[in-house]
Amino acid sequence: MKNLIPGFLLAILVALPQLNAQTAGETSSAPTIGAQPLYLDPTQPVDARVEDLLKRLTPEEKDSLLHGSGTFATAAIPRLGLPERWMSDGPNGVREEIQRNTFNTAGLTDDYSTAFPSGICLAATWDPAVAYTQGQAIGEEARARGKDIMLGPAVNIQRTPLNGRSFEYYGEDPWLSGRIAVGFIQGEQSEDIASCVKHFAANNQETNRNNINVNVDERTLREIYLPAFEAAIKEGGSLSIMAAYNKINGTYCAENDYLLNTILKGEWGFKGLVMTDWGAAHTTDGAARGGLDLEMGTGVGRVPYDQYYLAQPFLDGVENGTYPMALLDDKARRNLYVMIASHVLDPNRKTGSINTIAHQNASQKTAEEGMVLLKDDNNVLPLDATQIKSIAIIGDNAVHLQAAGGQSSGIKAFSEISPLAGIIARVGGRVNVTFSQGYSSAGATRGGRGRGGAAAAPPVPAADLIAQAVRAAKQADVAIVIGGLNKNFDTEGSDRRDLTLPYGQDDLIAQVVAANPRTIVVLVAGSPVEMPWLAKVPAVLLSWYGGSEAGNAVARILFGDVDPSGKLPCTFPKQLADTPAAAFGAEAYPGVGGQEYYREGLLVGYRWYDTKNIEPLFPFGYGLSYTTFKYDNLKLVPGDHAKGIWMTAQFDVTNTGSRAGEEVAQVYIHENNPALERPEKELKGFDKISLQPGETATVSIPLGYRAFSYYDSDKKGWVAQADDFQILVGSSSRDIRLKDTFKLGEASFYK
Ligand code: GLC
């Protein structure tokens, strides 16, 4: 299961007797006893250590690095002190142990972890510093669990809110997704772990994910689906990247020469390794020439490891001259680079920690910063516990634990505070809190092809559950309906069928708020839902999947201990028909006959709704606070192109309310006379600031050339035209508070 002997110790124990040995693959320059081989010397440059080690490997040893020797492990090379490399999911914590040669869980009792909020909640914080802290904490837990590569973050763009894995990803905008990914990866890798940003690329649905061929134009790929990966690699420094299951323009991602060799390794200068998603390799030649460096999960439990495409079949190809040795060397080099750059062989490699108070605090911080206050009429919130005698908590999601489930990102959590438990802990001592289930999630999973198997008949008829809830609401000062979705709907492996709340919740909410107008709805969900009852409900809090401390975070926001500051990383449309992927028929989504066409092009998310003037239920970037903010004094300060800054948007934000709060100030651009179609607006910068009542802060958002550029598929580069650009500063994509025009005097072109 885990590395019993830490890598560095294995390296030293084994390397010592070898120092004078002349074995196959060793060079005559092996230093004398006492001086450790260069590749083991942490004071030496990574590249030099890699080259020193590479030349010591036999072809067989090199090839052993290119494929799994377990579901989540690769083989050791004891002769040179190279340990097994262990990987684990996922983006919001360290998954429970899986059996060595199957996908079954190992059923251990020492593989719990802290559950962190799901990706969409992390993105909703709009705070790369929070992402860094969460990534660092997960990195520490991964090291404590003996892992070397963590399979995350997951940064695919929410092209359709129906995508089953929307909850794992960072929403609909490439810039926001990239900023959060950079923070997360830098944090995680600071703990001597290699991150593995995924799923590269355009894996934007679960329906037929293994084979769907995504037909997408180059400009859309470059401007929408690649930037988050580009930032993760070029700025985040992700040491590895996971090739997605699907095809792009006819070729599987895991053997897509253009995607992996031309763009990733060529243009972006990526030195790390490309691994498959589990079972995403299809041919030896495609893997060999297409840029794959590590094959995982091929035919788990069925295909012998030495028969993986990059195992003996590839080695045979090298030995018979089909593939140059240089190709084997490059793949092996990339695997060694990741190992050495993440300090696997170093004696002082970090050993991490697990489920510490710091980790629990980090988990709660993300949850608190990511929850989005969608509605708060007449300041119903925050609740004052001293003025309330009774609260009726209603809804299965008040007690439904969410950390597990959803497949690979599920966490076996040391603990998970439910919303009910959090509220009782916060006010139970002085307020009478009742609970009624309101609805049962044991019923058919109407909204998706749920993982719950055959739907069990709800133990209590739905009408009775609603009647109980209505009675409870009538008798209480305040009613809080805690509903939403669960991992039957937000899950890997299948997409949702619609955006409706399942289990009859719409009817429940309507009846509860009719019984008690002081009703608050808390939505526990990882993707957009329709809200036909919204006009009747005075307050709505979107809590996402908040991880181990979810209930505490919900309680602290409801009772005003912390100001809600989350902003939507994805649009909540009024109806599914308004969404771009639904606008062009089945060929656009979910695809027909294995072919799918991204007919909406660049117009994803708010880019679609704002360009087509479609009113959303709640717009991208939207989120309320318990206080209010004023924006003033926008100045556009020309920048030094040589330093990559073309213009800095400078403006003041003032907290005009009576409570401390946090605001996410957003900067969008609109080009006045574009040569090619451009979206109505595009997010190019943001900053989250914390302000005391009456306090003013000056915010500076620098914009580089890419902020003004579009990708020119003919010129194969980024073009910024000489044109007037509107700089739009606001509290959401549809709440623009300041704007001014920036004249770009000269055109530019960048590769
Ligand atoms: C799954 C997922 C991927 C995960 C991998 C290993 O199919 O797509 O996100 O990391 O397999 O569990």
Short mmCIF file of N, CA and C and ligand atoms in Angstrom, two decimals, residues 72 89 95 103 151 165 168 198-199 209 242 245 277-278 408 492, ligand 1:
data_model
loop_
_atom_site.label_atom_id
_atom_site.label_comp_id
_atom_site.label_asym_id
_atom_site.label_seq_id
_atom_site.Cartn_x
_atom_site.Cartn_y
_atom_site.Cartn_z
N PHE A 72 -2.55 2.44 -8.61
CA PHE A 72 -2.11 3.81 -8.30
C PHE A 72 -0.62 3.86 -7.97
N ASP A 89 -6.01 10.27 -5.76
CA ASP A 89 -6.93 11.39 -5.94
C ASP A 89 -6.98 12.12 -4.62
N ARG A 95 -7.84 10.64 -1.13
CA ARG A 95 -8.85 9.58 -1.22
C ARG A 95 -8.45 8.39 -0.35
N PHE A 103 -9.82 -1.64 -8.55
CA PHE A 103 -10.40 -0.33 -8.22
C PHE A 103 -11.17 -0.40 -6.91
N LEU A 151 -3.61 13.69 -7.76
CA LEU A 151 -4.33 13.82 -9.03
C LEU A 151 -5.35 14.95 -8.94
N ARG A 165 -19.42 16.53 -13.34
CA ARG A 165 -18.26 16.91 -12.52
C ARG A 165 -18.12 18.41 -12.34
N GLU A 168 -16.53 19.52 -9.21
CA GLU A 168 -15.08 19.36 -8.99
C GLU A 168 -14.29 20.50 -9.61
N LYS A 198 -5.67 18.39 -14.23
CA LYS A 198 -6.46 17.48 -15.08
C LYS A 198 -7.76 18.14 -15.48
N HIS A 199 -8.48 17.65 -16.52
CA HIS A 199 -8.18 16.56 -17.45
C HIS A 199 -7.93 17.21 -18.80
N ARG A 209 -17.77 10.02 -21.98
CA ARG A 209 -16.48 10.72 -21.82
C ARG A 209 -15.31 9.93 -22.39
N MET A 242 -2.68 15.40 -16.53
CA MET A 242 -3.40 14.19 -16.89
C MET A 242 -4.14 14.39 -18.21
N TYR A 245 -9.83 11.54 -21.25
CA TYR A 245 -10.33 10.38 -21.99
C TYR A 245 -10.70 10.70 -23.43
N ASP A 277 -5.43 9.60 -18.07
CA ASP A 277 -6.49 9.28 -17.15
C ASP A 277 -6.54 7.74 -17.12
N TRP A 278 -7.17 7.19 -16.14
CA TRP A 278 -7.07 5.74 -15.93
C TRP A 278 -7.78 4.96 -17.04
N SER A 408 -14.16 9.48 -7.98
CA SER A 408 -12.74 9.57 -7.60
C SER A 408 -12.42 10.71 -6.63
N GLU A 492 -18.89 12.11 -10.95
CA GLU A 492 -18.14 11.60 -12.10
C GLU A 492 -18.93 10.42 -12.70
C1 GLC B 1 -10.89 8.73 -13.04
C2 GLC B 1 -10.97 10.23 -13.17
C3 GLC B 1 -9.72 10.95 -12.77
C4 GLC B 1 -9.05 10.22 -11.63
C5 GLC B 1 -8.60 8.86 -12.15
C6 GLC B 1 -8.00 8.01 -11.03
O1 GLC B 1 -11.44 8.11 -14.16
O2 GLC B 1 -11.41 10.75 -14.43
O3 GLC B 1 -10.08 12.29 -12.41
O4 GLC B 1 -7.94 10.95 -11.14
O5 GLC B 1 -9.64 8.13 -12.78
O6 GLC B 1 -8.97 7.71 -10.09
#
